[in-house]
PDB file of C-alpha atoms in Angstrom:
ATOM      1  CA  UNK A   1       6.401  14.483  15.479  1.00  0.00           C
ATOM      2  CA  UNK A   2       9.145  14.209  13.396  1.00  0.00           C
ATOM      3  CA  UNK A   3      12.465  15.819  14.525  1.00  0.00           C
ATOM      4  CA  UNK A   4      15.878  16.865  12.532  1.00  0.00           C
ATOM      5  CA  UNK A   5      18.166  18.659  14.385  1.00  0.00           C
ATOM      6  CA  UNK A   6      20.499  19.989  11.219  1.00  0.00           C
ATOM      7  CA  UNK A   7      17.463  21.948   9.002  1.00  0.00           C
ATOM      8  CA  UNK A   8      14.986  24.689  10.117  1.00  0.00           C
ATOM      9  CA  UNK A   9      13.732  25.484   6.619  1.00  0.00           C
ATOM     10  CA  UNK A  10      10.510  23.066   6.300  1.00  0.00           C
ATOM     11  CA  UNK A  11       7.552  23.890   4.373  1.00  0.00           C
ATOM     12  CA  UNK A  12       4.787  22.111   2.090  1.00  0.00           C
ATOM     13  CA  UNK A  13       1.747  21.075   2.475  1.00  0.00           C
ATOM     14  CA  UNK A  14       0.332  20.865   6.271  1.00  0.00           C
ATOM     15  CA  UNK A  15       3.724  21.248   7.645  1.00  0.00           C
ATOM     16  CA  UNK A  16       4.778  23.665  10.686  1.00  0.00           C
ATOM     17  CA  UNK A  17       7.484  23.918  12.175  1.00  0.00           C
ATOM     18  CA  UNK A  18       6.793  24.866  16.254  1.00  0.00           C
ATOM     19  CA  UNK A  19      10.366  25.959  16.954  1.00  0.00           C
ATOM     20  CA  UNK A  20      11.818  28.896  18.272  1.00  0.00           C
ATOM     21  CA  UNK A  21      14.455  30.752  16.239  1.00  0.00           C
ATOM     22  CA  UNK A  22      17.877  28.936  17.378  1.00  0.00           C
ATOM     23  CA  UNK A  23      15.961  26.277  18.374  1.00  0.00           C
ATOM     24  CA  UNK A  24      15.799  22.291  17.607  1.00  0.00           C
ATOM     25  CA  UNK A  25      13.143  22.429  14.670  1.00  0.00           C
ATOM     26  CA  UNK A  26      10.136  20.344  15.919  1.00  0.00           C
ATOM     27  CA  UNK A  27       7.728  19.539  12.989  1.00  0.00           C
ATOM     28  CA  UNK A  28       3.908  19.388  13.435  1.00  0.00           C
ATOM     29  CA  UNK A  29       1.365  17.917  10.798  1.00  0.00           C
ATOM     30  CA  UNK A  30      -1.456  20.389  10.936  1.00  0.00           C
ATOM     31  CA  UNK A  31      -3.064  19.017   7.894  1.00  0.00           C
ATOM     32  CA  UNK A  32      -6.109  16.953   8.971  1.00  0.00           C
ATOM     33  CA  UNK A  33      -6.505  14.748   5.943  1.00  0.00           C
ATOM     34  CA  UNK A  34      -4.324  11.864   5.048  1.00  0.00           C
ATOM     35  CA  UNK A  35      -1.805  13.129   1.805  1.00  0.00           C
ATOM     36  CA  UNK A  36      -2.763  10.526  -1.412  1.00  0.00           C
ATOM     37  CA  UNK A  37      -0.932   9.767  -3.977  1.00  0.00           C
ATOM     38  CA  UNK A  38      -3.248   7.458  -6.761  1.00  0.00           C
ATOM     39  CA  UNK A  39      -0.728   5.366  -8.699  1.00  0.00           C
ATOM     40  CA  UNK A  40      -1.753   3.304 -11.599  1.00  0.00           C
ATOM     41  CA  UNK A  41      -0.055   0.124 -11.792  1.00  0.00           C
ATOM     42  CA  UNK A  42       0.288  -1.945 -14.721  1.00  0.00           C
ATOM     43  CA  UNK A  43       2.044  -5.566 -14.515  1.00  0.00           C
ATOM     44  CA  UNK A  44       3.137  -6.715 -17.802  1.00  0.00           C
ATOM     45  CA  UNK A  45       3.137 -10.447 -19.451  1.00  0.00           C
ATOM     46  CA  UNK A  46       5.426 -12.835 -18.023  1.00  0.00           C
ATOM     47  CA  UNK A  47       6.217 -11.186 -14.548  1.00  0.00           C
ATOM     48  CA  UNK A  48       6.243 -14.048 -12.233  1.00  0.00           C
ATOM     49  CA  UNK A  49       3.032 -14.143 -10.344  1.00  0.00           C
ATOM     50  CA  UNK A  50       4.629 -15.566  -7.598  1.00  0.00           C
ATOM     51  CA  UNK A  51       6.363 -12.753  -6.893  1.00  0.00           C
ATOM     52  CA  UNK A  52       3.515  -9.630  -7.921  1.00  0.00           C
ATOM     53  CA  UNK A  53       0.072 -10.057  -7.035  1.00  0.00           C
ATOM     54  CA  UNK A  54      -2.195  -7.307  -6.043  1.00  0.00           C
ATOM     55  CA  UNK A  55      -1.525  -8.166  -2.237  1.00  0.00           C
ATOM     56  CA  UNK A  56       2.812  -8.214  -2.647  1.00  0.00           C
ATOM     57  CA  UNK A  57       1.894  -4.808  -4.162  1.00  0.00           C
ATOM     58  CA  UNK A  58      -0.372  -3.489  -1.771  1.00  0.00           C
ATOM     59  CA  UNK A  59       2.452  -4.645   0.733  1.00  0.00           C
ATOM     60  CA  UNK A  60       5.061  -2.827  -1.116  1.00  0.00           C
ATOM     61  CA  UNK A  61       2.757   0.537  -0.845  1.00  0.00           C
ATOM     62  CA  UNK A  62       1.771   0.292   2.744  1.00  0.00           C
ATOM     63  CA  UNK A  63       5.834   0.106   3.393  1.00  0.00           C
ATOM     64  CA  UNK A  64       6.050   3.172   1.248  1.00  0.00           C
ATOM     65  CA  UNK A  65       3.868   4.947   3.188  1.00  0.00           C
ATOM     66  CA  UNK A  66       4.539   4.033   6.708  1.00  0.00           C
ATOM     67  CA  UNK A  67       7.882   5.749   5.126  1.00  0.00           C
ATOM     68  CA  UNK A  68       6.803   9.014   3.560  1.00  0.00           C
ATOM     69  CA  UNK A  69       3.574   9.437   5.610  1.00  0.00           C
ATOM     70  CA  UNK A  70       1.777   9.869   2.080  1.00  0.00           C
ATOM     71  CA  UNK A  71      -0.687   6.760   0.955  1.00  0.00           C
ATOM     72  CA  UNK A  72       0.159   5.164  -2.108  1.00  0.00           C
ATOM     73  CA  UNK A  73      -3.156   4.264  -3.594  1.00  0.00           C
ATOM     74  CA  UNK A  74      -2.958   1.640  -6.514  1.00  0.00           C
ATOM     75  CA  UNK A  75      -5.429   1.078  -9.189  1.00  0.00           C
ATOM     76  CA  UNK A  76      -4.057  -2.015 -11.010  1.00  0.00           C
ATOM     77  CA  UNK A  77      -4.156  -3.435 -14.592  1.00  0.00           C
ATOM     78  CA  UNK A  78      -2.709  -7.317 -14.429  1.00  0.00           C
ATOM     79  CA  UNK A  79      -1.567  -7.679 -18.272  1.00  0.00           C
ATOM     80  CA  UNK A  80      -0.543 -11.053 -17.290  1.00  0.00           C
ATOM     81  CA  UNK A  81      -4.603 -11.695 -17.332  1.00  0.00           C
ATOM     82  CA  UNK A  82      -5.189 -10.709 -20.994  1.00  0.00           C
ATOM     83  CA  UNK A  83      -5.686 -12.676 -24.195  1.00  0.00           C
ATOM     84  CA  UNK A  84      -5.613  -9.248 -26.561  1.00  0.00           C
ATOM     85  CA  UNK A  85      -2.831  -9.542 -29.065  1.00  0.00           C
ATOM     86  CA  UNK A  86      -2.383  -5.616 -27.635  1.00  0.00           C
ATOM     87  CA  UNK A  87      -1.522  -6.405 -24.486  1.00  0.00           C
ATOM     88  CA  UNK A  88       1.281  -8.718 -24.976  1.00  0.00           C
ATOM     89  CA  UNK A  89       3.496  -6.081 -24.664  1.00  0.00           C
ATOM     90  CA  UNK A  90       7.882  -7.211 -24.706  1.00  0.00           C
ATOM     91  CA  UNK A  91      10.549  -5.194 -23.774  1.00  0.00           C
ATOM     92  CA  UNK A  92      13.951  -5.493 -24.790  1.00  0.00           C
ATOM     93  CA  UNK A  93      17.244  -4.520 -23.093  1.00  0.00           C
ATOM     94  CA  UNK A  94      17.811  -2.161 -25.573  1.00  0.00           C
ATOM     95  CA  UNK A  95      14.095  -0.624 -24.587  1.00  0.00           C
ATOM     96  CA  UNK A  96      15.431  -0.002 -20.917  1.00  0.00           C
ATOM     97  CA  UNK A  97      18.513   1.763 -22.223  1.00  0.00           C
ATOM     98  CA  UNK A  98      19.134   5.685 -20.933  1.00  0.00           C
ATOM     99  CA  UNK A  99      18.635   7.767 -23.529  1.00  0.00           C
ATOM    100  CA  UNK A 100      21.244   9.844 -24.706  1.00  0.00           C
ATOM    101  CA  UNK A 101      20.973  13.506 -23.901  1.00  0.00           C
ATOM    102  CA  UNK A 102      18.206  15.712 -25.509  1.00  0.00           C
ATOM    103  CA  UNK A 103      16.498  18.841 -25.021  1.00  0.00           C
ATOM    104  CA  UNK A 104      14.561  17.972 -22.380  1.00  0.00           C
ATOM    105  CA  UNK A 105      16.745  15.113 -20.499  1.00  0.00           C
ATOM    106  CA  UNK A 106      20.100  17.294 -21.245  1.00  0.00           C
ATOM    107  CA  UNK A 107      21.830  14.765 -19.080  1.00  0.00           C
ATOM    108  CA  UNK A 108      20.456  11.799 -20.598  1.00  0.00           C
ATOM    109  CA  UNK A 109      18.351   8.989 -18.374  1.00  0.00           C
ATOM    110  CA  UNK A 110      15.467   9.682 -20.050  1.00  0.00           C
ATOM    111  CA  UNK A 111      12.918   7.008 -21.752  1.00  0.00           C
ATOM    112  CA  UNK A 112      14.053   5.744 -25.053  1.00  0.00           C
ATOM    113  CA  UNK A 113      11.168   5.720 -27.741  1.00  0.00           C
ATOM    114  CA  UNK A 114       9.663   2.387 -27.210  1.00  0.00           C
ATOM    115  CA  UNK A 115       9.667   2.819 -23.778  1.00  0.00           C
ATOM    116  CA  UNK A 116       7.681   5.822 -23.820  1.00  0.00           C
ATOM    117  CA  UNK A 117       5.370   4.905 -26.354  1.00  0.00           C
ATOM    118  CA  UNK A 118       4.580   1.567 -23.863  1.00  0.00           C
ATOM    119  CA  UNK A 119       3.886   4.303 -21.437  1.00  0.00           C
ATOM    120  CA  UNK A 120       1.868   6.826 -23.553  1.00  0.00           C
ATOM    121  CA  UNK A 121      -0.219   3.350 -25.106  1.00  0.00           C
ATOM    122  CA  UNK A 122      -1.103   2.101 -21.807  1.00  0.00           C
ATOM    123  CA  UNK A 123      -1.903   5.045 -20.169  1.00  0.00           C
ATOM    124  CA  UNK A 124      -3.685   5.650 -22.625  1.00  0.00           C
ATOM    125  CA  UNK A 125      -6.117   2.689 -23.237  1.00  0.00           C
ATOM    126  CA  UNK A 126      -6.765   2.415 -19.728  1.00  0.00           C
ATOM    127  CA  UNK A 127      -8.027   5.640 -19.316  1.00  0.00           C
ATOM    128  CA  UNK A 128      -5.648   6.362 -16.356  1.00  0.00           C
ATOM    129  CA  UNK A 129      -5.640   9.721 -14.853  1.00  0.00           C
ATOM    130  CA  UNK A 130      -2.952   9.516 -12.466  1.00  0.00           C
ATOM    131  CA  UNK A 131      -0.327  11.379 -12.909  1.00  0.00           C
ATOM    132  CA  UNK A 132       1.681   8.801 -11.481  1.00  0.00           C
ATOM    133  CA  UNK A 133       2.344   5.193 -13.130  1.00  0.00           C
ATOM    134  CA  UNK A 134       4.051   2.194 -11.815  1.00  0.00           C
ATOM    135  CA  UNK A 135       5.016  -0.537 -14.362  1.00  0.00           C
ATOM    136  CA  UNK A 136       6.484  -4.439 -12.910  1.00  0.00           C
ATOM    137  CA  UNK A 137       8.579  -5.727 -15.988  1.00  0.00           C
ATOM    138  CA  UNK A 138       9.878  -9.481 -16.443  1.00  0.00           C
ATOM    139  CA  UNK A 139      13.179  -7.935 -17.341  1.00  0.00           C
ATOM    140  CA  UNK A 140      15.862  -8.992 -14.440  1.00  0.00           C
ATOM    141  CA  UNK A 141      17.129  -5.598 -14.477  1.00  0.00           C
ATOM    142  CA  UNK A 142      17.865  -2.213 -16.316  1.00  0.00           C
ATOM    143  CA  UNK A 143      21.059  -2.655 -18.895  1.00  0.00           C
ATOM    144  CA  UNK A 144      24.367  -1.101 -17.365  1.00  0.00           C
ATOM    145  CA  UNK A 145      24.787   2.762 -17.518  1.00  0.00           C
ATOM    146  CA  UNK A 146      28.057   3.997 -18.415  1.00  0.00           C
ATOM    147  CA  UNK A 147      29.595   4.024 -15.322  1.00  0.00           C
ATOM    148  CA  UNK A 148      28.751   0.435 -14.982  1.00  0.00           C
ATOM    149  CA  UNK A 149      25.452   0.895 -12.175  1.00  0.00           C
ATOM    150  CA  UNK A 150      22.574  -1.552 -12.665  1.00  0.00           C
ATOM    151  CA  UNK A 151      19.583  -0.602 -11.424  1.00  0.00           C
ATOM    152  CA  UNK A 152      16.537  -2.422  -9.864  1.00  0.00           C
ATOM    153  CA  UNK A 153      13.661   0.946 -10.826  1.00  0.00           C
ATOM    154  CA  UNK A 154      13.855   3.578 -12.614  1.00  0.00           C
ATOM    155  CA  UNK A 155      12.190   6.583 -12.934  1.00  0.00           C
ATOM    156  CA  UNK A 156      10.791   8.477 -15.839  1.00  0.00           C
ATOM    157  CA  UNK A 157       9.028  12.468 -16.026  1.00  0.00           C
ATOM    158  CA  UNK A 158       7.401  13.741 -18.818  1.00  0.00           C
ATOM    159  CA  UNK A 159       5.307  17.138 -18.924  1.00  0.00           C
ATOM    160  CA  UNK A 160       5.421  19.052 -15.646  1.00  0.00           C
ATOM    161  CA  UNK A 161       4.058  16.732 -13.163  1.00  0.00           C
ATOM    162  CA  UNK A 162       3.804  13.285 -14.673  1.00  0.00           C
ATOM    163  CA  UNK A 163       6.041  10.305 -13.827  1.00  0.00           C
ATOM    164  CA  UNK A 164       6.839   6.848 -14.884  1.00  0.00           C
ATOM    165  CA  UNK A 165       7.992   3.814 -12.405  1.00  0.00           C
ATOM    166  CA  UNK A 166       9.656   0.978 -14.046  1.00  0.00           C
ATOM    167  CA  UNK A 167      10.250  -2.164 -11.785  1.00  0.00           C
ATOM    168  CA  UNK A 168      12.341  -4.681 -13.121  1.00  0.00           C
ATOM    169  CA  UNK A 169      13.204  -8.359 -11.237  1.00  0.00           C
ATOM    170  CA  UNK A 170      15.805  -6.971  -9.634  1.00  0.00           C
ATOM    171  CA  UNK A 171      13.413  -4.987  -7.504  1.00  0.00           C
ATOM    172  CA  UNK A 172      10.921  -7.649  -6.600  1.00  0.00           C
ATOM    173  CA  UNK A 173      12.311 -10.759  -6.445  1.00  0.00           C
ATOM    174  CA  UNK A 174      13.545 -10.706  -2.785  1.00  0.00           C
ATOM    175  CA  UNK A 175      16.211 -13.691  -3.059  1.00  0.00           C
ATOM    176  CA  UNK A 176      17.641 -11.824  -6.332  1.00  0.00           C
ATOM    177  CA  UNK A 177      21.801 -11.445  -7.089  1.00  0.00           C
ATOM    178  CA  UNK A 178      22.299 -13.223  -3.304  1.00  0.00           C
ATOM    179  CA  UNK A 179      25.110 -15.075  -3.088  1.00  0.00           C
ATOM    180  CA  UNK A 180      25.133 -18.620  -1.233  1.00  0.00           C
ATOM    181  CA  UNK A 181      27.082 -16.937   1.620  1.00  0.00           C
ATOM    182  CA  UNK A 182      24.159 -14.560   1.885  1.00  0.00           C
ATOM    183  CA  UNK A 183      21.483 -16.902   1.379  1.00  0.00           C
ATOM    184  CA  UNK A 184      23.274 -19.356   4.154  1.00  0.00           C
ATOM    185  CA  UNK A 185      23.118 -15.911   6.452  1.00  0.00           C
ATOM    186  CA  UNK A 186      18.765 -16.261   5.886  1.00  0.00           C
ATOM    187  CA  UNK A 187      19.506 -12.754   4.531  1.00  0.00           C
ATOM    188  CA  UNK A 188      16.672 -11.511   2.175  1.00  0.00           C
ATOM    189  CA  UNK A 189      16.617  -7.933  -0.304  1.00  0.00           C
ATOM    190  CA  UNK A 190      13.795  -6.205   0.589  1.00  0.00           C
ATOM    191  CA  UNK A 191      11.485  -5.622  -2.479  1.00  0.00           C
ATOM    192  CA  UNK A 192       8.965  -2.607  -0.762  1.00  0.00           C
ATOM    193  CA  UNK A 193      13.101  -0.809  -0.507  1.00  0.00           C
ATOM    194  CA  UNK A 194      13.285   0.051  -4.274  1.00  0.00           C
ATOM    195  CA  UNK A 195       9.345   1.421  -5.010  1.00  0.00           C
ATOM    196  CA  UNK A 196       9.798   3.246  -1.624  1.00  0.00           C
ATOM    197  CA  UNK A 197      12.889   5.427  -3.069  1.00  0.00           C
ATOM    198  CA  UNK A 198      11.496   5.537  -6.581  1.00  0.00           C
ATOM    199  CA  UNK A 199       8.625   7.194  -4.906  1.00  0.00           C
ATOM    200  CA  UNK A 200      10.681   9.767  -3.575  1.00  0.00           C
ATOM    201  CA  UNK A 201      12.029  10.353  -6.905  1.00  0.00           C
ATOM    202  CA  UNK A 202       8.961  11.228  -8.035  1.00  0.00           C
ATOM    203  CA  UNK A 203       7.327  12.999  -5.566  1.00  0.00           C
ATOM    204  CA  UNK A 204      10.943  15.454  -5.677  1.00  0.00           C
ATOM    205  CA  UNK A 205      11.056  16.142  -9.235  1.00  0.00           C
ATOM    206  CA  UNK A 206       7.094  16.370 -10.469  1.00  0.00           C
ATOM    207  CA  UNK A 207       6.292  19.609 -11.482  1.00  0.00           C
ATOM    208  CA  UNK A 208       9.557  21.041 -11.790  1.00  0.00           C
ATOM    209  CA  UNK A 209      12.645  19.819 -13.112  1.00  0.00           C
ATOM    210  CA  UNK A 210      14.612  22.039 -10.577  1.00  0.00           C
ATOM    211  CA  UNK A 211      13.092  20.137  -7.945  1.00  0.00           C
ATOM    212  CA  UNK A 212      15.204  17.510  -6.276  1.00  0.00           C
ATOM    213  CA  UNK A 213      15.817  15.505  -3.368  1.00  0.00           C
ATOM    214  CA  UNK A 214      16.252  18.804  -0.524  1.00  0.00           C
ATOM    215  CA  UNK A 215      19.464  15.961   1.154  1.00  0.00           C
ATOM    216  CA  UNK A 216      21.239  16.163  -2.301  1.00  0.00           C
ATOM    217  CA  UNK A 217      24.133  18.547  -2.785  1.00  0.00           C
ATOM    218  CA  UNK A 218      25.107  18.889  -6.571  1.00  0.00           C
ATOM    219  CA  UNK A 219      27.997  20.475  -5.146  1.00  0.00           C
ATOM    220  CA  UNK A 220      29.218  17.175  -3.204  1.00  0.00           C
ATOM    221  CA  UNK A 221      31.561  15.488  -5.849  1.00  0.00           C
ATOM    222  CA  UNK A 222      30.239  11.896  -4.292  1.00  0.00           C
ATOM    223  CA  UNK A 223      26.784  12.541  -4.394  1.00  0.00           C
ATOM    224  CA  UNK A 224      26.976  14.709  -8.057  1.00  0.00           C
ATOM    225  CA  UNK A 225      28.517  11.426  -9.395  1.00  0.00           C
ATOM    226  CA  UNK A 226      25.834   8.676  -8.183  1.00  0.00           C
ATOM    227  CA  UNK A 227      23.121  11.751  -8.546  1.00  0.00           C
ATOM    228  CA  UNK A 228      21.782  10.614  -5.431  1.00  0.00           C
ATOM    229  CA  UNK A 229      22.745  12.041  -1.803  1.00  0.00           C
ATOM    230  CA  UNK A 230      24.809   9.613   0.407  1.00  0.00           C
ATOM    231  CA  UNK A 231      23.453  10.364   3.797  1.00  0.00           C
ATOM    232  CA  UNK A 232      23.973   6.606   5.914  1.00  0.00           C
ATOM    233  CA  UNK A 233      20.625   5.076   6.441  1.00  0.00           C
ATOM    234  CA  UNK A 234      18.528   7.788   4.296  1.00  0.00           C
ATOM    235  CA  UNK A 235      15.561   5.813   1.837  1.00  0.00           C
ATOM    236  CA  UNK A 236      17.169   7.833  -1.080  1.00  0.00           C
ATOM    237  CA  UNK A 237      20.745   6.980  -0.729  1.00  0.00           C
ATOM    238  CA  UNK A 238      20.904   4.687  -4.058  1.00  0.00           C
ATOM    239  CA  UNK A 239      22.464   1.592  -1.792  1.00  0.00           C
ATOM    240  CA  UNK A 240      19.293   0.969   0.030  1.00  0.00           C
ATOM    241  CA  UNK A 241      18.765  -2.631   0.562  1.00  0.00           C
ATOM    242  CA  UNK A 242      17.049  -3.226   3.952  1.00  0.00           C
ATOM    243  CA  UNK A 243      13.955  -0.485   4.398  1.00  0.00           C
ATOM    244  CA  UNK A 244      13.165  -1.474   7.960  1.00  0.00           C
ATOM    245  CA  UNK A 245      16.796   0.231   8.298  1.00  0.00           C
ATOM    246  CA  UNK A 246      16.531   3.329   6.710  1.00  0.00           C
ATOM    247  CA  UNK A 247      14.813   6.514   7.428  1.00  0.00           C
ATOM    248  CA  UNK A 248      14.073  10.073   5.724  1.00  0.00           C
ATOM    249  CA  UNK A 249      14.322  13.213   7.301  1.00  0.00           C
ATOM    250  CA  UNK A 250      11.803  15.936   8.003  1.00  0.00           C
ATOM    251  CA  UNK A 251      12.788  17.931   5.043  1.00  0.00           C
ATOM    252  CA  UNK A 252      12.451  15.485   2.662  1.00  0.00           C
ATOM    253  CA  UNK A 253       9.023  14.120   4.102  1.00  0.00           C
ATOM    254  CA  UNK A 254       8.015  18.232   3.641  1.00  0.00           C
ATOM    255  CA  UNK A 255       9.148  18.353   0.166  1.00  0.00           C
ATOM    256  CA  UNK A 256       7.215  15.114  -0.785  1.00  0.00           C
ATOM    257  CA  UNK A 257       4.031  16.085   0.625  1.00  0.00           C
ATOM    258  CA  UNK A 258       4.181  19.208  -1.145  1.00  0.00           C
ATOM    259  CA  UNK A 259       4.737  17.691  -4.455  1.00  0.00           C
ATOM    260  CA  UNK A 260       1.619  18.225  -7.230  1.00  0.00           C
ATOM    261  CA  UNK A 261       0.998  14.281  -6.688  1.00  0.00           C
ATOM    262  CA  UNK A 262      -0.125  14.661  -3.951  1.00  0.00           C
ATOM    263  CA  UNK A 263      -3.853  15.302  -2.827  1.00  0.00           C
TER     264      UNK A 263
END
């Protein structure tokens, strides 16, 4: 049962809430089915396959979904593996850029050309169906945005319920940007902590564009200027770090299951 004392408002996909009026909402799953999510997962040339192997990945997911209560389901394509002059595929800092603002990314963020035609190729010649793709990049991380934040993931949309997940270094490398003080401490980033809230991204915004994170408050000067809401301990406040610490609430887990991404 999952509980949230501040939000009565739940819906989605096999969610009731039992409540009262006036009451503490108590949610109920009443769907009898597990909720999947099939993610295609590409890992390029030179990502360090000490770090990404099928099982790291698989660990990743299952951390994602003891979180969301949604299986991530991966069907992979290890690039790494490949002697096709095709599939030695290099991206550039500038490739990661956020594109400037457009018709449809009017706030910029979106994929700059090359990036999107990586996507578009790969999806592509692999026949994937998913609507949702996950892509581990050698690149350490994701070029500075204007306001100076470097990020581990990113994610793309494109169409009305398609979505892109890039993972750079940053995100899996678990002894990444720690200083000696840290690494003295036996302190460790948590790589399943960055696919986990790229996941919510997703699952929020496929389908719709007006669909967003149901903790975020546009109207919150903080949270309109890191576009992300800063609840403490909540998987999609931007500073997560450490998953086993962080939690979601019941109206987020709703909103996810009820996303077109899911099955």
């Amino acid at each position: 049962m999952l509980r949230n004392s501040n939000y009565a408002d739940y819906g989605g996909k096999g969610v009731k809430n039992i409540s009262p009026p006036g009451k503490e909402p108590q949610v109920i799953d009443v769907r009898s089915n597990p909720y999947i999510v099939d993610v295609c997962v590409y890992i390029l040339p030179r990502v360090d396959t000490s770090l990404v192997t099928e099982a790291t990945v698989r660990n990743q997911f299952a951390q994602a979904s003891s979180k969301w209560g949604i299986d991530f389901v991966p069907t992979f394509h290890d690039l790494r593996t490949s002697n096709r002059a095709e599939d030695n595929i290099i991206l550039d800092k500038d490739d990661l850029r956020e594109s400037p603002p457009d018709r449809d990314n009017p706030e910029g963020g979106g994929a700059t050309a090359n990036l999107q035609r990586v996507f578009n190729d790969l999806r592509g010649r692999f026949g994937c169906p998913n609507n949702l793709a996950v892509y581990y990049v050698p690149n350490d991380e994701f070029p500075p945005t204007n306001d100076g934040f470097v990020a581990a993931g990113r994610t793309y949309y494109s169409g009305t319920s398609t979505a892109d997940i890039v993972l750079t270094k940053k995100s899996y490398d678990p002894l990444y940007n720690l200083t000696p003080q840290q690494l003295a401490q036996n302190l460790r980033y948590d790589p399943a902590s960055v696919p986990t809230h790229e996941f919510g991204h997703a699952l929020f915004y496929s389908g719709s564009a007006n669909r967003q994170d149901p903790e975020y408050n546009p109207n919150d000067p903080e949270q309109r200027s890191v576009k992300h809401n800063t609840l403490p301990d909540n998987v999609m406040n931007y500073k997560t770090g450490a998953l086993y610490k962080y939690s979601l609430t019941a109206r987020q887990i709703a909103a996810a299951r009820n996303s077109p991404l899911v099955r």
